[in-house]
Short mmCIF file of C-alpha atoms and ligand atoms in Angstrom, two decimals:
data_model
loop_
_atom_site.label_atom_id
_atom_site.label_comp_id
_atom_site.label_asym_id
_atom_site.label_seq_id
_atom_site.Cartn_x
_atom_site.Cartn_y
_atom_site.Cartn_z
CA UNK A 1 40.31 19.80 58.90
CA UNK A 2 37.66 19.06 61.51
CA UNK A 3 35.37 20.23 64.25
CA UNK A 4 33.96 18.44 67.28
CA UNK A 5 30.55 18.88 68.89
CA UNK A 6 28.77 17.10 71.70
CA UNK A 7 25.48 17.06 69.80
CA UNK A 8 25.08 17.08 66.02
CA UNK A 9 21.74 17.27 64.22
CA UNK A 10 22.15 16.00 60.66
CA UNK A 11 19.54 17.67 58.44
CA UNK A 12 18.06 21.13 58.80
CA UNK A 13 14.33 20.63 58.34
CA UNK A 14 11.31 20.63 60.61
CA UNK A 15 12.63 18.07 63.08
CA UNK A 16 15.98 19.88 63.37
CA UNK A 17 14.30 23.15 64.39
CA UNK A 18 12.17 21.51 67.07
CA UNK A 19 15.15 19.52 68.35
CA UNK A 20 17.18 22.73 68.64
CA UNK A 21 14.44 24.44 70.65
CA UNK A 22 14.24 21.46 72.98
CA UNK A 23 18.03 21.42 73.44
CA UNK A 24 17.91 25.04 74.62
CA UNK A 25 15.06 24.22 77.01
CA UNK A 26 17.09 21.36 78.46
CA UNK A 27 20.15 23.59 78.88
CA UNK A 28 22.68 22.99 76.09
CA UNK A 29 25.90 25.00 76.49
CA UNK A 30 27.35 27.42 73.93
CA UNK A 31 29.18 25.65 71.14
CA UNK A 32 28.00 22.15 72.07
CA UNK A 33 25.38 21.78 69.34
CA UNK A 34 25.43 22.15 65.56
CA UNK A 35 22.94 21.59 62.75
CA UNK A 36 24.32 20.50 59.38
CA UNK A 37 21.98 21.13 56.47
CA UNK A 38 22.23 20.85 52.73
CA UNK A 39 19.73 23.70 52.49
CA UNK A 40 21.13 27.24 52.57
CA UNK A 41 18.59 28.51 55.13
CA UNK A 42 17.82 27.84 58.79
CA UNK A 43 15.09 25.23 59.50
CA UNK A 44 11.61 26.25 58.41
CA UNK A 45 8.05 24.94 58.49
CA UNK A 46 8.01 22.86 55.29
CA UNK A 47 4.16 22.70 55.10
CA UNK A 48 4.12 26.40 54.13
CA UNK A 49 5.68 25.53 50.75
CA UNK A 50 2.52 24.01 49.26
CA UNK A 51 0.17 26.53 50.87
CA UNK A 52 1.03 30.13 51.85
CA UNK A 53 4.22 30.19 49.77
CA UNK A 54 2.28 29.64 46.53
CA UNK A 55 -0.40 32.29 47.08
CA UNK A 56 -0.67 35.04 44.45
CA UNK A 57 -1.22 37.71 47.10
CA UNK A 58 0.85 38.29 50.24
CA UNK A 59 2.67 34.96 49.89
CA UNK A 60 4.54 33.58 52.90
CA UNK A 61 8.28 34.21 52.69
CA UNK A 62 11.15 33.59 55.08
CA UNK A 63 11.86 34.61 57.77
CA UNK A 64 8.10 34.46 58.52
CA UNK A 65 7.89 30.65 58.60
CA UNK A 66 11.09 29.53 60.27
CA UNK A 67 10.47 26.80 62.83
CA UNK A 68 8.99 26.67 65.38
CA UNK A 69 6.31 29.17 64.39
CA UNK A 70 4.00 26.32 63.32
CA UNK A 71 3.35 25.13 66.86
CA UNK A 72 2.99 28.59 68.40
CA UNK A 73 6.48 28.41 69.83
CA UNK A 74 9.34 30.84 69.29
CA UNK A 75 10.33 31.57 65.69
CA UNK A 76 13.91 30.39 65.35
CA UNK A 77 15.63 32.86 63.02
CA UNK A 78 19.38 32.66 62.26
CA UNK A 79 19.81 35.33 64.98
CA UNK A 80 18.14 33.01 67.51
CA UNK A 81 20.67 30.22 66.79
CA UNK A 82 23.52 32.70 67.18
CA UNK A 83 22.16 34.00 70.47
CA UNK A 84 21.86 30.43 71.77
CA UNK A 85 25.38 29.42 70.73
CA UNK A 86 24.12 26.88 68.18
CA UNK A 87 26.25 26.52 65.07
CA UNK A 88 24.30 26.43 61.79
CA UNK A 89 26.42 24.72 59.15
CA UNK A 90 24.26 25.48 56.11
CA UNK A 91 24.59 24.74 52.41
CA UNK A 92 26.60 21.69 53.46
CA UNK A 93 25.88 18.14 52.37
CA UNK A 94 27.17 15.28 54.47
CA UNK A 95 28.47 12.71 52.03
CA UNK A 96 29.43 9.90 54.39
CA UNK A 97 29.03 8.85 57.99
CA UNK A 98 31.00 6.51 60.23
CA UNK A 99 28.95 5.61 63.28
CA UNK A 100 31.76 3.53 64.77
CA UNK A 101 34.15 6.48 64.74
CA UNK A 102 31.30 8.97 65.40
CA UNK A 103 32.21 11.18 62.46
CA UNK A 104 30.51 12.77 59.48
CA UNK A 105 32.32 13.85 56.34
CA UNK A 106 30.96 16.85 54.45
CA UNK A 107 31.07 17.31 50.68
CA UNK A 108 33.55 20.14 51.31
CA UNK A 109 35.90 17.64 52.97
CA UNK A 110 35.42 18.61 56.61
CA UNK A 111 35.16 15.92 59.28
CA UNK A 112 32.66 16.70 62.03
CA UNK A 113 32.66 14.51 65.10
CA UNK A 114 29.91 14.04 67.67
CA UNK A 115 29.16 12.39 70.96
CA UNK A 116 25.44 12.14 70.13
CA UNK A 117 24.01 12.27 66.61
CA UNK A 118 20.38 12.97 65.70
CA UNK A 119 19.59 11.91 62.14
CA UNK A 120 16.92 14.24 60.75
CA UNK A 121 17.57 13.86 57.04
CA UNK A 122 13.89 13.63 56.07
CA UNK A 123 13.08 12.39 52.61
CA UNK A 124 13.48 13.14 48.93
CA UNK A 125 10.79 13.35 46.28
CA UNK A 126 10.50 10.31 44.03
CA UNK A 127 11.40 11.11 40.43
CA UNK A 128 9.42 10.08 37.34
CA UNK A 129 12.63 8.49 36.04
CA UNK A 130 12.22 5.88 38.80
CA UNK A 131 8.99 4.88 37.03
CA UNK A 132 10.63 4.80 33.60
CA UNK A 133 9.56 8.27 32.37
CA UNK A 134 12.27 10.75 31.40
CA UNK A 135 12.09 14.54 31.22
CA UNK A 136 12.09 15.63 34.89
CA UNK A 137 14.85 18.14 34.19
CA UNK A 138 12.78 20.16 31.68
CA UNK A 139 12.48 23.79 32.75
CA UNK A 140 8.70 23.65 33.31
CA UNK A 141 8.56 20.34 35.25
CA UNK A 142 8.51 20.95 39.00
CA UNK A 143 8.81 18.84 42.14
CA UNK A 144 8.13 20.18 45.63
CA UNK A 145 10.24 19.21 48.60
CA UNK A 146 12.30 22.21 49.63
CA UNK A 147 12.51 25.97 49.41
CA UNK A 148 14.51 25.86 46.17
CA UNK A 149 11.77 23.71 44.56
CA UNK A 150 9.03 26.05 45.79
CA UNK A 151 10.88 29.14 44.56
CA UNK A 152 11.30 27.49 41.18
CA UNK A 153 7.62 26.52 41.03
CA UNK A 154 6.58 30.14 41.71
CA UNK A 155 8.98 31.30 39.01
CA UNK A 156 7.66 28.80 36.44
CA UNK A 157 4.07 29.70 37.39
CA UNK A 158 4.70 33.43 36.98
CA UNK A 159 6.59 33.11 33.69
CA UNK A 160 4.31 30.54 32.10
CA UNK A 161 3.09 31.58 28.65
CA UNK A 162 -0.06 29.46 28.89
CA UNK A 163 -2.55 28.52 31.57
CA UNK A 164 -2.61 24.72 31.56
CA UNK A 165 -1.04 22.79 34.40
CA UNK A 166 -0.86 19.02 34.79
CA UNK A 167 -0.43 17.73 38.32
CA UNK A 168 0.94 14.18 38.48
CA UNK A 169 -0.11 12.38 41.69
CA UNK A 170 -3.28 12.58 43.76
CA UNK A 171 -1.76 12.56 47.23
CA UNK A 172 -0.95 15.43 49.59
CA UNK A 173 1.29 17.38 47.22
CA UNK A 174 -1.10 16.87 44.30
CA UNK A 175 -4.16 18.07 46.21
CA UNK A 176 -2.49 21.02 47.94
CA UNK A 177 -0.61 22.24 44.86
CA UNK A 178 -3.68 21.82 42.62
CA UNK A 179 -5.64 24.08 45.00
CA UNK A 180 -2.83 26.65 44.98
CA UNK A 181 -2.66 26.59 41.17
CA UNK A 182 -6.42 27.14 40.94
CA UNK A 183 -6.07 30.12 43.29
CA UNK A 184 -3.44 31.40 40.84
CA UNK A 185 -6.09 31.13 38.06
CA UNK A 186 -4.35 28.25 36.31
CA UNK A 187 -6.33 25.40 34.66
CA UNK A 188 -5.49 22.13 36.37
CA UNK A 189 -5.67 18.50 35.30
CA UNK A 190 -4.75 15.92 37.94
CA UNK A 191 -3.48 12.51 36.84
CA UNK A 192 -3.15 9.57 39.23
CA UNK A 193 -3.47 5.79 39.13
CA UNK A 194 -6.03 5.24 41.91
CA UNK A 195 -9.83 5.47 41.57
CA UNK A 196 -9.88 8.51 43.89
CA UNK A 197 -7.63 11.16 45.42
CA UNK A 198 -5.71 10.70 48.70
CA UNK A 199 -5.86 6.93 48.36
CA UNK A 200 -3.69 6.33 51.42
CA UNK A 201 -6.17 7.99 53.79
CA UNK A 202 -9.53 8.91 52.25
CA UNK A 203 -12.40 6.53 51.62
CA UNK A 204 -14.23 6.96 48.28
CA UNK A 205 -16.98 8.91 50.08
CA UNK A 206 -14.59 11.38 51.72
CA UNK A 207 -12.58 11.74 48.49
CA UNK A 208 -15.67 12.50 46.43
CA UNK A 209 -16.56 15.43 48.71
CA UNK A 210 -13.25 17.15 47.94
CA UNK A 211 -13.14 16.05 44.30
CA UNK A 212 -16.60 17.54 43.70
CA UNK A 213 -15.40 20.87 45.06
CA UNK A 214 -12.22 20.77 42.95
CA UNK A 215 -14.35 19.96 39.90
CA UNK A 216 -16.55 22.97 40.65
CA UNK A 217 -13.34 25.01 40.48
CA UNK A 218 -12.59 23.58 37.03
CA UNK A 219 -10.13 20.83 38.00
CA UNK A 220 -10.14 17.91 35.54
CA UNK A 221 -9.52 14.53 37.24
CA UNK A 222 -7.88 11.87 35.08
CA UNK A 223 -7.88 8.74 37.22
CA UNK A 224 -6.72 5.18 36.81
CA UNK A 225 -3.77 6.04 34.59
CA UNK A 226 -0.23 7.36 34.72
CA UNK A 227 2.10 9.40 32.60
CA UNK A 228 3.89 7.48 29.85
CA UNK A 229 5.92 10.32 28.29
CA UNK A 230 6.26 14.07 27.91
CA UNK A 231 5.81 16.00 24.66
CA UNK A 232 8.62 18.54 24.16
CA UNK A 233 9.01 21.57 21.89
CA UNK A 234 12.33 22.11 20.05
CA UNK A 235 13.65 24.13 23.05
CA UNK A 236 13.21 21.14 25.35
CA UNK A 237 10.20 22.64 27.12
CA UNK A 238 7.29 20.35 27.92
CA UNK A 239 4.13 21.21 25.95
CA UNK A 240 2.05 18.17 26.81
CA UNK A 241 1.84 14.80 28.49
CA UNK A 242 0.98 11.40 27.02
CA UNK A 243 -0.87 9.03 29.33
CA UNK A 244 -0.79 5.23 29.46
CA UNK A 245 -4.50 5.08 28.57
CA UNK A 246 -3.62 6.61 25.19
CA UNK A 247 -4.96 10.09 25.92
CA UNK A 248 -2.91 13.28 26.16
CA UNK A 249 -3.15 16.65 27.85
CA UNK A 250 -1.66 20.04 26.98
CA UNK A 251 0.79 21.32 29.60
CA UNK A 252 2.48 24.67 30.13
CA UNK A 253 3.51 23.57 33.60
CA UNK A 254 3.81 20.14 35.22
CA UNK A 255 3.99 19.49 38.97
CA UNK A 256 4.95 16.02 40.14
CA UNK A 257 4.05 14.66 43.60
CA UNK A 258 4.37 10.88 43.43
CA UNK A 259 5.66 10.11 46.91
CA UNK A 260 8.95 10.14 48.75
CA UNK A 261 11.88 7.99 49.85
CA UNK A 262 13.49 8.55 53.27
CA UNK A 263 17.12 9.72 53.13
CA UNK A 264 18.73 6.68 54.76
CA UNK A 265 21.60 6.03 52.34
CA UNK A 266 24.39 7.40 54.58
CA UNK A 267 23.57 4.79 57.20
CA UNK A 268 22.72 1.70 55.15
CA UNK A 269 24.92 -1.15 56.33
CA UNK A 270 25.66 0.69 59.60
CA UNK A 271 22.25 0.99 61.30
CA UNK A 272 19.24 -1.31 61.28
CA UNK A 273 16.59 -0.26 58.78
CA UNK A 274 12.85 -0.96 58.89
CA UNK A 275 9.87 0.07 56.75
CA UNK A 276 12.14 2.04 54.45
CA UNK A 277 13.47 4.13 57.33
CA UNK A 278 15.94 3.91 60.20
CA UNK A 279 14.65 1.68 62.97
CA UNK A 280 14.52 3.30 66.41
CA UNK A 281 13.25 2.22 69.81
CA UNK A 282 10.76 4.13 71.95
CA UNK A 283 13.58 6.50 72.95
CA UNK A 284 14.15 7.27 69.24
CA UNK A 285 17.50 5.55 69.57
CA UNK A 286 18.86 3.57 66.61
CA UNK A 287 20.76 0.29 66.69
CA UNK A 288 23.79 2.41 67.68
CA UNK A 289 23.31 3.86 71.17
CA UNK A 290 24.92 7.24 70.30
CA UNK A 291 22.69 7.76 67.28
CA UNK A 292 19.03 8.83 67.27
CA UNK A 293 16.67 9.24 64.31
CA UNK A 294 13.57 11.45 64.09
CA UNK A 295 11.01 12.74 61.61
CA UNK A 296 10.30 11.26 58.17
CA UNK A 297 13.40 9.07 58.24
CA UNK A 298 12.57 7.23 61.49
CA UNK A 299 10.57 4.04 61.87
CA UNK A 300 9.44 4.11 65.50
CA UNK A 301 7.17 2.03 67.74
CA UNK A 302 3.65 3.46 67.81
CA UNK A 303 2.68 2.18 71.21
CA UNK A 304 -1.09 2.39 70.82
CA UNK A 305 -0.97 0.17 67.71
CA UNK A 306 1.73 -2.13 69.05
CA UNK A 307 3.80 -1.86 65.89
CA UNK A 308 6.39 0.35 64.23
CA UNK A 309 5.45 2.99 61.70
CA UNK A 310 7.27 5.52 59.60
CA UNK A 311 5.15 8.65 59.42
CA UNK A 312 5.61 11.44 56.88
CA UNK A 313 3.89 14.28 58.71
CA UNK A 314 4.99 17.40 60.48
CA UNK A 315 3.50 16.69 63.91
CA UNK A 316 5.43 13.41 64.14
CA UNK A 317 8.62 15.24 63.09
CA UNK A 318 8.14 17.91 65.77
CA UNK A 319 7.27 15.53 68.59
CA UNK A 320 9.79 12.79 67.80
CA UNK A 321 12.54 15.43 67.62
CA UNK A 322 11.65 16.86 71.01
CA UNK A 323 11.39 13.42 72.53
CA UNK A 324 14.79 12.33 71.23
CA UNK A 325 16.42 15.40 72.79
CA UNK A 326 14.70 14.72 76.11
CA UNK A 327 15.86 11.08 75.96
CA UNK A 328 19.45 12.22 75.33
CA UNK A 329 19.55 15.01 77.92
CA UNK A 330 17.38 13.44 80.64
CA UNK A 331 17.68 9.69 80.08
CA UNK A 332 16.47 8.66 83.51
CA UNK A 333 13.27 10.67 83.60
CA UNK A 334 12.13 10.54 79.97
CA UNK A 335 9.32 8.03 79.43
CA UNK A 336 8.76 6.01 76.25
CA UNK A 337 7.56 7.95 73.21
CA UNK A 338 3.81 7.38 73.11
CA UNK A 339 2.60 9.01 69.92
CA UNK A 340 -0.90 9.28 68.48
CA UNK A 341 -0.58 9.69 64.68
CA UNK A 342 -1.97 13.06 63.56
CA UNK A 343 -2.29 14.29 59.97
CA UNK A 344 -3.98 17.43 58.65
CA UNK A 345 -4.35 19.47 55.52
CA UNK A 346 -5.71 22.84 54.48
CA UNK A 347 -6.86 23.53 50.92
CA UNK A 348 -9.10 26.37 49.70
CA UNK A 349 -11.21 27.09 52.79
CA UNK A 350 -11.25 23.45 53.86
CA UNK A 351 -9.41 22.18 56.88
CA UNK A 352 -9.39 18.60 58.13
CA UNK A 353 -7.65 16.65 60.86
CA UNK A 354 -7.13 12.91 61.23
CA UNK A 355 -6.00 10.98 64.30
CA UNK A 356 -5.09 7.32 64.73
CA UNK A 357 -5.37 4.67 62.08
CA UNK A 358 -7.66 4.21 59.07
CA UNK A 359 -8.30 0.48 59.12
CA UNK A 360 -11.49 -1.43 59.84
CA UNK A 361 -15.06 -0.33 59.23
CA UNK A 362 -15.86 3.30 58.51
CA UNK A 363 -18.74 5.06 60.23
CA UNK A 364 -19.64 8.45 58.78
CA UNK A 365 -21.25 11.37 60.55
CA UNK A 366 -22.25 14.97 59.90
CA UNK A 367 -23.44 16.62 56.74
CA UNK A 368 -21.56 15.59 53.60
CA UNK A 369 -23.00 18.58 51.78
CA UNK A 370 -20.80 20.63 54.16
CA UNK A 371 -19.43 22.43 56.03
CA UNK A 372 -18.64 19.85 58.72
CA UNK A 373 -18.56 16.07 58.51
CA UNK A 374 -16.36 13.22 59.54
CA UNK A 375 -15.70 9.54 59.96
CA UNK A 376 -14.61 7.03 62.55
CA UNK A 377 -12.72 3.82 61.91
CA UNK A 378 -13.70 0.88 64.08
CA UNK A 379 -11.38 -2.11 64.16
CA UNK A 380 -11.83 -5.26 66.29
CA UNK A 381 -14.58 -3.57 68.31
CA UNK A 382 -12.65 -0.37 69.10
CA UNK A 383 -12.66 3.12 67.67
CA UNK A 384 -9.10 3.61 66.43
CA UNK A 385 -9.29 6.44 63.92
CA UNK A 386 -11.15 9.75 63.51
CA UNK A 387 -11.42 12.22 60.67
CA UNK A 388 -13.11 15.61 60.89
CA UNK A 389 -13.56 18.36 58.29
CA UNK A 390 -14.51 21.84 59.40
CA UNK A 391 -14.35 21.19 63.15
CA UNK A 392 -13.83 23.69 65.95
CA UNK A 393 -10.70 23.64 68.11
CA UNK A 394 -12.66 21.90 70.88
CA UNK A 395 -14.04 19.28 68.48
CA UNK A 396 -10.58 18.46 67.12
CA UNK A 397 -9.26 18.16 70.66
CA UNK A 398 -12.17 15.87 71.50
CA UNK A 399 -11.60 13.49 68.56
CA UNK A 400 -7.88 13.36 69.41
CA UNK A 401 -8.53 12.60 73.05
CA UNK A 402 -11.10 9.90 72.38
CA UNK A 403 -9.09 8.24 69.60
CA UNK A 404 -6.18 7.86 72.01
CA UNK A 405 -8.52 6.06 74.45
CA UNK A 406 -9.56 3.51 71.78
CA UNK A 407 -13.06 3.16 73.29
CA UNK A 408 -15.02 -0.05 72.72
CA UNK A 409 -17.81 0.24 70.15
CA UNK A 410 -20.44 -2.52 70.15
CA UNK A 411 -23.00 -0.97 67.90
CA UNK A 412 -21.89 0.79 64.73
CA UNK A 413 -25.36 2.15 63.97
CA UNK A 414 -25.50 3.73 67.43
CA UNK A 415 -22.09 5.32 66.81
CA UNK A 416 -23.40 6.64 63.50
CA UNK A 417 -26.47 8.04 65.22
CA UNK A 418 -24.40 9.80 67.86
CA UNK A 419 -21.89 11.11 65.33
CA UNK A 420 -19.62 13.78 66.72
CA UNK A 421 -21.71 13.66 69.90
CA UNK A 422 -19.96 10.36 70.72
CA UNK A 423 -16.57 12.02 71.29
CA UNK A 424 -17.85 15.33 72.61
CA UNK A 425 -19.77 13.49 75.35
CA UNK A 426 -16.88 11.28 76.51
P1 FDA B 501 12.69 17.58 56.35
O1 FDA B 501 12.50 17.07 55.00
O2 FDA B 501 11.83 18.64 56.90
O3 FDA B 501 14.21 17.96 56.60
C1 FDA B 501 15.28 17.16 56.18
C2 FDA B 501 16.50 18.04 56.06
O4 FDA B 501 17.68 17.23 55.95
C3 FDA B 501 16.51 18.95 54.84
O5 FDA B 501 16.91 20.24 55.22
C4 FDA B 501 17.55 18.30 53.93
O6 FDA B 501 18.17 19.22 53.04
C5 FDA B 501 18.52 17.78 54.96
N1 FDA B 501 19.42 16.71 54.49
C6 FDA B 501 19.08 15.50 53.97
N2 FDA B 501 20.18 14.78 53.69
C7 FDA B 501 21.24 15.55 54.03
C8 FDA B 501 22.65 15.36 53.97
N3 FDA B 501 23.21 14.24 53.50
N4 FDA B 501 23.46 16.38 54.39
C9 FDA B 501 22.93 17.53 54.88
N5 FDA B 501 21.60 17.75 54.97
C10 FDA B 501 20.76 16.77 54.55
N6 FDA B 501 2.96 17.43 56.92
C11 FDA B 501 1.84 17.71 57.62
O7 FDA B 501 1.57 17.04 58.62
N7 FDA B 501 1.00 18.70 57.23
C12 FDA B 501 1.24 19.45 56.13
O8 FDA B 501 0.45 20.33 55.79
C13 FDA B 501 2.42 19.18 55.37
N8 FDA B 501 2.70 19.89 54.25
C14 FDA B 501 3.83 19.61 53.52
C15 FDA B 501 4.10 20.34 52.36
C16 FDA B 501 5.21 20.05 51.59
C17 FDA B 501 5.49 20.85 50.35
C18 FDA B 501 6.08 18.99 51.97
C19 FDA B 501 7.29 18.66 51.12
C20 FDA B 501 5.82 18.26 53.11
C21 FDA B 501 4.70 18.58 53.90
N9 FDA B 501 4.40 17.87 55.07
C22 FDA B 501 3.28 18.15 55.79
C23 FDA B 501 5.32 16.83 55.55
C24 FDA B 501 6.31 17.44 56.56
O9 FDA B 501 6.82 18.64 56.07
C25 FDA B 501 7.43 16.45 56.82
O10 FDA B 501 6.87 15.32 57.45
C26 FDA B 501 8.51 17.07 57.69
O11 FDA B 501 9.13 18.14 57.02
C27 FDA B 501 9.56 16.04 58.09
O12 FDA B 501 10.54 16.68 58.83
P2 FDA B 501 12.05 16.15 58.83
O13 FDA B 501 12.83 17.13 59.63
O14 FDA B 501 12.06 14.72 59.15
O15 FDA B 501 12.51 16.25 57.31
P1 NAD B 502 1.73 10.79 48.62
O1 NAD B 502 2.27 9.49 49.03
O2 NAD B 502 0.79 11.52 49.50
O3 NAD B 502 0.99 10.64 47.23
C1 NAD B 502 1.60 10.10 46.09
C2 NAD B 502 0.61 10.07 44.96
O4 NAD B 502 1.25 9.78 43.74
C3 NAD B 502 -0.49 9.04 45.11
O5 NAD B 502 -1.71 9.56 44.64
C4 NAD B 502 0.01 7.93 44.20
O6 NAD B 502 -0.93 7.09 43.74
C5 NAD B 502 0.56 8.75 43.08
N1 NAD B 502 1.50 8.04 42.22
C6 NAD B 502 2.41 7.12 42.57
N2 NAD B 502 3.10 6.75 41.49
C7 NAD B 502 2.62 7.45 40.46
C8 NAD B 502 2.93 7.53 39.08
N3 NAD B 502 3.88 6.76 38.54
N4 NAD B 502 2.24 8.38 38.31
C9 NAD B 502 1.27 9.16 38.85
N5 NAD B 502 0.94 9.14 40.14
C10 NAD B 502 1.61 8.29 40.92
O7 NAD B 502 3.03 11.69 48.30
P2 NAD B 502 3.15 13.21 47.84
O8 NAD B 502 1.81 13.79 47.55
O9 NAD B 502 4.19 13.22 46.78
O10 NAD B 502 3.71 13.92 49.13
C11 NAD B 502 5.10 13.82 49.43
C12 NAD B 502 5.33 13.85 50.92
O11 NAD B 502 4.97 15.09 51.46
C13 NAD B 502 4.55 12.80 51.68
O12 NAD B 502 5.40 12.31 52.68
C14 NAD B 502 3.43 13.57 52.33
O13 NAD B 502 3.03 13.00 53.55
C15 NAD B 502 4.08 14.92 52.55
N6 NAD B 502 3.08 15.98 52.53
C16 NAD B 502 2.17 15.99 53.53
C17 NAD B 502 1.21 16.97 53.54
C18 NAD B 502 0.20 16.98 54.66
O14 NAD B 502 0.34 16.18 55.58
N7 NAD B 502 -0.81 17.85 54.59
C19 NAD B 502 1.16 17.94 52.54
C20 NAD B 502 2.11 17.89 51.52
C21 NAD B 502 3.07 16.90 51.52
#
């Protein structure tokens, strides 16, 4: 049993949706393209799952957040794929790949062949078991990566008999889910090993701004420690957590966000890997010329930093996907992928954006008592990173534009004095 396509997108997440849109813009013919996804639904904007999807009132539900609604493009519903002659092979896991033969084998036993493959398999959530703690399968322990996880989290939240949640991890998932739980009137304790939240991006000063607000909403931060075990009742439900520092917390609901691993396993031994992902060149092409990789799974050259990065953010997924399609369909006219890293988050009524890189010296500006403040990162005499909370559309555009230019900065105190004026003036 088998089917053949010219173009196959493996994975049906954010990158897949944006790649599909780009294929139609470049003129793919009926029946040439398919998307194979383990998920039972058409590609959607994953960021909605930790935000609008968890709201107690008027929560976001499909079809409202199918891609590519997040970038003010068309919303690609299942009907859209049908109308454009794109086959959606949903609820289907690919269990092996043979890049030499250009075939994929599904768990149902079907062989699907391709001329060009785009790997968009994203990532999976790390499990506590990988850190030596068991109990992830308890009915009130939740992870958050896909729609099924989010649906389960809402269900556990709504059926919880008590009001105490423990959030494990102080990164993106931890911060966004904690805010959503608070909005649902649930008491939240956050447990993470670092001295402050969002350790990969925030400085202590930026972190303390958000932590102070969370504390004012009743969130209890338990830092510098990790979970050592769960406490279960006789039905196997978690009732509490024991921490390595010897303390414990009651828990009616536990949400775990302790990082991800890219889904590379199908291609290990067949394609070159780098930084935990699949190595691609500036055309998003892997070590096999018929195979491209995009989104969370791809390690690609970030031209402005002169090195490869694997980014775990939606903007990179959208843009790398579009670029790969352009490189496949218009190889002679598509330039190198020249991407400026962009991350953002929205929690409560906060909204921040970050561009570039967060290494070097930090120069703060604005009013840290709110509502708008920010920071620049200056490395080897150049501004290479910018963070802004509470900016206007024009201000965000300005920090993005200037960060891409990497302007020289001789005098940090002058930059501090100018603050946001530095980028707005350029
Ligand atoms: P994505 O994970 O979106 O898709 C991968 C797809 O491949 C899935 O459908 C999966 O089932 C499928 N798949 C994997 N292996 C397969 C196999 N063997 N066979 C078939 N299918 C397979 N970023 C940001 O910048 N701002 C934000 O606010 C947020 N918010 C956010 C919230 C939550 C809850 C999460 C989990 C993540 C975010 N992110 C984010 C990160 C962002 O969503 C992420 O970077 C993109 O979804 C990556 O897109 P990809 O298409 O690469 O992977
Ligand atoms: P993360 O890498 O942002 O944060 C992981 C957190 O878990 C860190 O605080 C880390 O110290 C902590 N941690 C690690 N091991 C731990 C342990 N044993 N016990 C307790 N804490 C531990 O990852 P995440 O928050 O799980 O997010 C998952 C993915 O989703 C990431 O790729 C992230 O970029 C993406 N995401 C992005 C956004 C956004 O960009 N706004 C929002 C949600 C999710």
